[in-house]
PDB file of C-alpha atoms in Angstrom:
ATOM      1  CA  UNK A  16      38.541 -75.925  23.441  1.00  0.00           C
ATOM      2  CA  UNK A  17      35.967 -78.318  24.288  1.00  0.00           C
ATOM      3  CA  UNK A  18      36.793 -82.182  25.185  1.00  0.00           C
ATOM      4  CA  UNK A  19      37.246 -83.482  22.002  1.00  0.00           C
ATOM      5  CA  UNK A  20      40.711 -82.360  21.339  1.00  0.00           C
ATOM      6  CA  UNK A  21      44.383 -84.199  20.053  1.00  0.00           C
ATOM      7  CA  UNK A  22      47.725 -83.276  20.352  1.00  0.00           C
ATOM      8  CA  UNK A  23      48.840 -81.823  17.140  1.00  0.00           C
ATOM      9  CA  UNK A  24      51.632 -79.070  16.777  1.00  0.00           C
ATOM     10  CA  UNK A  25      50.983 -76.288  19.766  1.00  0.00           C
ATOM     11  CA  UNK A  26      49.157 -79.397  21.277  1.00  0.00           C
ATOM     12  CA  UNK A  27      45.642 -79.269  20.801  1.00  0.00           C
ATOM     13  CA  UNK A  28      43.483 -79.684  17.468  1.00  0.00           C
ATOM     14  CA  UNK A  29      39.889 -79.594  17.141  1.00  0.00           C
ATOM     15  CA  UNK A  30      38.827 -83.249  16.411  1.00  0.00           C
ATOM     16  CA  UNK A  31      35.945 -81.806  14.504  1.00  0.00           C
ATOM     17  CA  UNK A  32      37.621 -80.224  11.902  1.00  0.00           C
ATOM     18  CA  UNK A  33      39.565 -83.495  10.862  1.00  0.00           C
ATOM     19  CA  UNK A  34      36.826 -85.835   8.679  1.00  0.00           C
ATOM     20  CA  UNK A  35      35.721 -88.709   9.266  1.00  0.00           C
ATOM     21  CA  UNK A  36      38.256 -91.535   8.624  1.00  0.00           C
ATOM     22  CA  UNK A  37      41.079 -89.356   7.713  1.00  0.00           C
ATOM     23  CA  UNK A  38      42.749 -88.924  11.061  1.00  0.00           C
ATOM     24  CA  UNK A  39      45.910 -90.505   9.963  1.00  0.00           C
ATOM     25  CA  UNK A  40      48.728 -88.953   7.422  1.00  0.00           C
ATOM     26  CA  UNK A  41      49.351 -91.197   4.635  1.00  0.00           C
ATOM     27  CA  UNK A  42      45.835 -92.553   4.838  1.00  0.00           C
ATOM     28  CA  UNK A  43      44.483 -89.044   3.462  1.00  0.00           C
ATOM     29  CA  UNK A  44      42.522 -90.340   0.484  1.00  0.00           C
ATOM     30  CA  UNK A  45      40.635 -93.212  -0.921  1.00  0.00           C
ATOM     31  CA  UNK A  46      41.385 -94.290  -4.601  1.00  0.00           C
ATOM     32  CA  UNK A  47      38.899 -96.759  -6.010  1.00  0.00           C
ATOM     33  CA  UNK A  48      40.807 -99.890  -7.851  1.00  0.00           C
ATOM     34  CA  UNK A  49      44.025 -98.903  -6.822  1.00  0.00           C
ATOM     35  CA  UNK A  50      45.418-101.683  -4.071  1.00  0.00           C
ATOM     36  CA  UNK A  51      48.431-101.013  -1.848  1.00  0.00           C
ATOM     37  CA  UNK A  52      50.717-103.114  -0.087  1.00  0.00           C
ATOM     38  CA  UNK A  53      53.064-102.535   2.462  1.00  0.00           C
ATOM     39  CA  UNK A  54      55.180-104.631   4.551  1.00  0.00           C
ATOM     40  CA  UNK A  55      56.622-103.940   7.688  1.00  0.00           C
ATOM     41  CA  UNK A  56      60.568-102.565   7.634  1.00  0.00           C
ATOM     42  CA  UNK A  57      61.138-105.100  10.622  1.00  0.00           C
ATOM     43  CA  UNK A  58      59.246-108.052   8.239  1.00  0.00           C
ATOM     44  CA  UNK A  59      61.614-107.134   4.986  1.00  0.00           C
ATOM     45  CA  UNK A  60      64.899-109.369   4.512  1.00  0.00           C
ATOM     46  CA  UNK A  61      66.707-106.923   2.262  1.00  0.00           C
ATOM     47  CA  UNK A  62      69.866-109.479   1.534  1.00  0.00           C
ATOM     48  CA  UNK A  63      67.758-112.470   1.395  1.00  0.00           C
ATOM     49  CA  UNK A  64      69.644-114.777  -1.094  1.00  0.00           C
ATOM     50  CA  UNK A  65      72.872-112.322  -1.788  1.00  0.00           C
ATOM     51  CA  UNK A  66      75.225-115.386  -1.630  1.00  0.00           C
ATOM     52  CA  UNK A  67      72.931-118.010  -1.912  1.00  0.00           C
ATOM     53  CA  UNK A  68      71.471-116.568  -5.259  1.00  0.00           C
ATOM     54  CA  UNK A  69      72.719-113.146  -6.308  1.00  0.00           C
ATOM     55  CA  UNK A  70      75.819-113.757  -7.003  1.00  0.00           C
ATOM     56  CA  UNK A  71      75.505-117.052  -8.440  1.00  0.00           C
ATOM     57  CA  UNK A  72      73.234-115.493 -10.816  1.00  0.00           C
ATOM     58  CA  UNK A  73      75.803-112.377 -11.361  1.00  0.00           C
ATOM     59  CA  UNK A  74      78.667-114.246 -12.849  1.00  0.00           C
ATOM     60  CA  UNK A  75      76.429-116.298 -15.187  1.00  0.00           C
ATOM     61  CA  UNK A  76      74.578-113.048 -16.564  1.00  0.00           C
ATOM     62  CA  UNK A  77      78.183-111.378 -16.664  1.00  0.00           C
ATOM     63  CA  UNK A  78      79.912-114.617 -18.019  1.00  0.00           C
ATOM     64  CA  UNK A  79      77.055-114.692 -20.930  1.00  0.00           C
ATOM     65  CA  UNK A  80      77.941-110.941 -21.794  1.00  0.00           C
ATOM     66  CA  UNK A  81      81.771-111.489 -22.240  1.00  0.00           C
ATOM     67  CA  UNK A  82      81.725-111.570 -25.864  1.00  0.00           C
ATOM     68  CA  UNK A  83      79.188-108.492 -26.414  1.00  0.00           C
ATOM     69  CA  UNK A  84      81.161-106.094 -24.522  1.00  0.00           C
ATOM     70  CA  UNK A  85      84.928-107.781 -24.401  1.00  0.00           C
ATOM     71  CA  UNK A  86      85.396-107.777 -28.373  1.00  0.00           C
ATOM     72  CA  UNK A  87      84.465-104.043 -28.812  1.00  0.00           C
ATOM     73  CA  UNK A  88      86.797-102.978 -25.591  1.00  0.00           C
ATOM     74  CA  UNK A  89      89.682-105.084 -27.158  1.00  0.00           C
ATOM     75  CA  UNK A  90      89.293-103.427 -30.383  1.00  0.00           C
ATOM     76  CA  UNK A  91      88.845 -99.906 -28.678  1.00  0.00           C
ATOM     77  CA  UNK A  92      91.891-100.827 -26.956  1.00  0.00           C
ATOM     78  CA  UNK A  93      94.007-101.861 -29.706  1.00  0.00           C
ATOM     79  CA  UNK A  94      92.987 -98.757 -31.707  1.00  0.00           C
ATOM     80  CA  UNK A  95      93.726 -96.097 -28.542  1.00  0.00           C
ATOM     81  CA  UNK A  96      97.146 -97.931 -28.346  1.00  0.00           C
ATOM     82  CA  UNK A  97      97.717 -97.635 -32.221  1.00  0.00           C
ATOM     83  CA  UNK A  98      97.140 -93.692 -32.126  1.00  0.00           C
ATOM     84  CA  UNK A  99      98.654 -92.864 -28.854  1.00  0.00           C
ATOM     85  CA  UNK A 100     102.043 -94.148 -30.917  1.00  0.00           C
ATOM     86  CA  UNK A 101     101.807 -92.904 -34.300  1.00  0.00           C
ATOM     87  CA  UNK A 102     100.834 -89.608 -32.648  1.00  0.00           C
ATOM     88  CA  UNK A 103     104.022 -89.856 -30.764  1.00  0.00           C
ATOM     89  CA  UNK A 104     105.923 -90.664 -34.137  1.00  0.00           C
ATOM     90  CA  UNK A 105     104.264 -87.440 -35.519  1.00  0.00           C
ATOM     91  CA  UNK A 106     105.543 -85.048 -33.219  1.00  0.00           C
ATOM     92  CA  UNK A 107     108.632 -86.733 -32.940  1.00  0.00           C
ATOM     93  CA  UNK A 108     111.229 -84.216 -34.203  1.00  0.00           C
ATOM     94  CA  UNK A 109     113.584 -85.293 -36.650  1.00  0.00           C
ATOM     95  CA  UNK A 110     117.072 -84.838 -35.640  1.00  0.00           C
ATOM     96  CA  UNK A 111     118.275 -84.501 -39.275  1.00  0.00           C
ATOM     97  CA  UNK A 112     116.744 -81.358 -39.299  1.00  0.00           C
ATOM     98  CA  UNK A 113     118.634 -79.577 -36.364  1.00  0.00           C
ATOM     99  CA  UNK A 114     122.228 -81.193 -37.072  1.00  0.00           C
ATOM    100  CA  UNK A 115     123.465 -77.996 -38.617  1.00  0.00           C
ATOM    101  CA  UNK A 116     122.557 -75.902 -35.642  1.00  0.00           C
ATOM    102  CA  UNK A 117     123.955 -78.465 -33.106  1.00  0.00           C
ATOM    103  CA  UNK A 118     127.124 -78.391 -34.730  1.00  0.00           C
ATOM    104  CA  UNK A 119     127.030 -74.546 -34.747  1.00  0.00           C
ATOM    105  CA  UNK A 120     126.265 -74.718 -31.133  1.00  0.00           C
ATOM    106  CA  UNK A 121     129.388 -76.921 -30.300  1.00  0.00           C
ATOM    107  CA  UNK A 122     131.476 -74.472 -32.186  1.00  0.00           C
ATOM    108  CA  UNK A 123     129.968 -71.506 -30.339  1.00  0.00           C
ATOM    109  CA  UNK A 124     131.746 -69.500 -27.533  1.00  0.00           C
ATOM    110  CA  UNK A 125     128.390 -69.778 -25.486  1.00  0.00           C
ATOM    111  CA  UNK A 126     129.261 -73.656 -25.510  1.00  0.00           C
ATOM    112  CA  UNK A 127     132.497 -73.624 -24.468  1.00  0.00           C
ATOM    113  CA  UNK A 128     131.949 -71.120 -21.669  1.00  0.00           C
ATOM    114  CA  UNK A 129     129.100 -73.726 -20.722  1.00  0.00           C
ATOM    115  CA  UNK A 130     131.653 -76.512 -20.536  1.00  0.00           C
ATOM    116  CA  UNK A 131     134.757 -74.204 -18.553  1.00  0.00           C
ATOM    117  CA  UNK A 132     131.914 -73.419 -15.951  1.00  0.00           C
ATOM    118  CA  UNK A 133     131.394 -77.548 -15.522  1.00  0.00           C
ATOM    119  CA  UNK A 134     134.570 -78.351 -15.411  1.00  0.00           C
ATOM    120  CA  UNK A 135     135.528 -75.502 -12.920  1.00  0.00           C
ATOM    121  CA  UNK A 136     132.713 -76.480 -10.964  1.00  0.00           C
ATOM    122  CA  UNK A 137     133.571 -80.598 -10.785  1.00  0.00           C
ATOM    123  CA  UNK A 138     137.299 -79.568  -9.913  1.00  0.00           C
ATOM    124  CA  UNK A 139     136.075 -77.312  -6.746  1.00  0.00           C
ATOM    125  CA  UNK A 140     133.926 -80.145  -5.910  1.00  0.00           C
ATOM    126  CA  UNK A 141     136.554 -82.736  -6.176  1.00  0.00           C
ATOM    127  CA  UNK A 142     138.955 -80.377  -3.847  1.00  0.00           C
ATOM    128  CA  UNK A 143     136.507 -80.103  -1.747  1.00  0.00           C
ATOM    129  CA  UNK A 144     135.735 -83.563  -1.387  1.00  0.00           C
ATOM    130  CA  UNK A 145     139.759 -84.240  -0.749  1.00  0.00           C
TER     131      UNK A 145
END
């Protein structure tokens, strides 16, 4: 290509087939009344004020909310704690109900095998221990 050419991918671009004025990405097109500003990453002070201002500012705007979100939280509390235990008092089962059958189970021959076994097993573990 002839002498008018710029590095651009592969290395070399035409010059002539970029317009006029336009030779720079991100300065592509002209919008009439619109005004930009930029400033310079290495001119920005992105925690300007934090301490100073921020969190000054923070604890008022948070301190000025207390009541507005505090009273319905409370109450949302108070309410979640109220159902967690009458839901536990609802599916409590009432012993009353099964007195019958734990007396029957006492009486059983399954029970008292159940209670030979334990005691056989605590005297071989107290011989064992000796």
């Amino acid at each position: 290509m002839g002498g008018g050419e710029i590095g651009y991918g592969d290395g070399k671009v035409n010059k002539a087939r970029i317009p006029q004025g336009h030779d720079v990405w991100g300065k592509m097109c002209h919008y009439r009344g619109v005004v930009m500003h930029h400033l310079s990453p290495f001119e920005q002070r992105v925690l300007a004020g934090l301490f100073s201002d921020g969190i000054p500012k923070m604890v008022r705007r948070i301190s000025g909310q207390k009541f507005k979100i505090g009273l319905p939280v409370l109450f949302g509390a108070l309410i979640y704690n109220w159902a967690e235990t009458y839901h536990k008092k609802l599916i409590r089962k009432d012993p009353k109900f099964f007195e019958d059958e734990y007396k029957e189970y006492l009486a059983s021959p399954e029970h008292q095998t159940y209670l030979a076994n334990k005691e056989a097993e605590a005297n071989a573990a107290a011989k064992k221990g000796k």
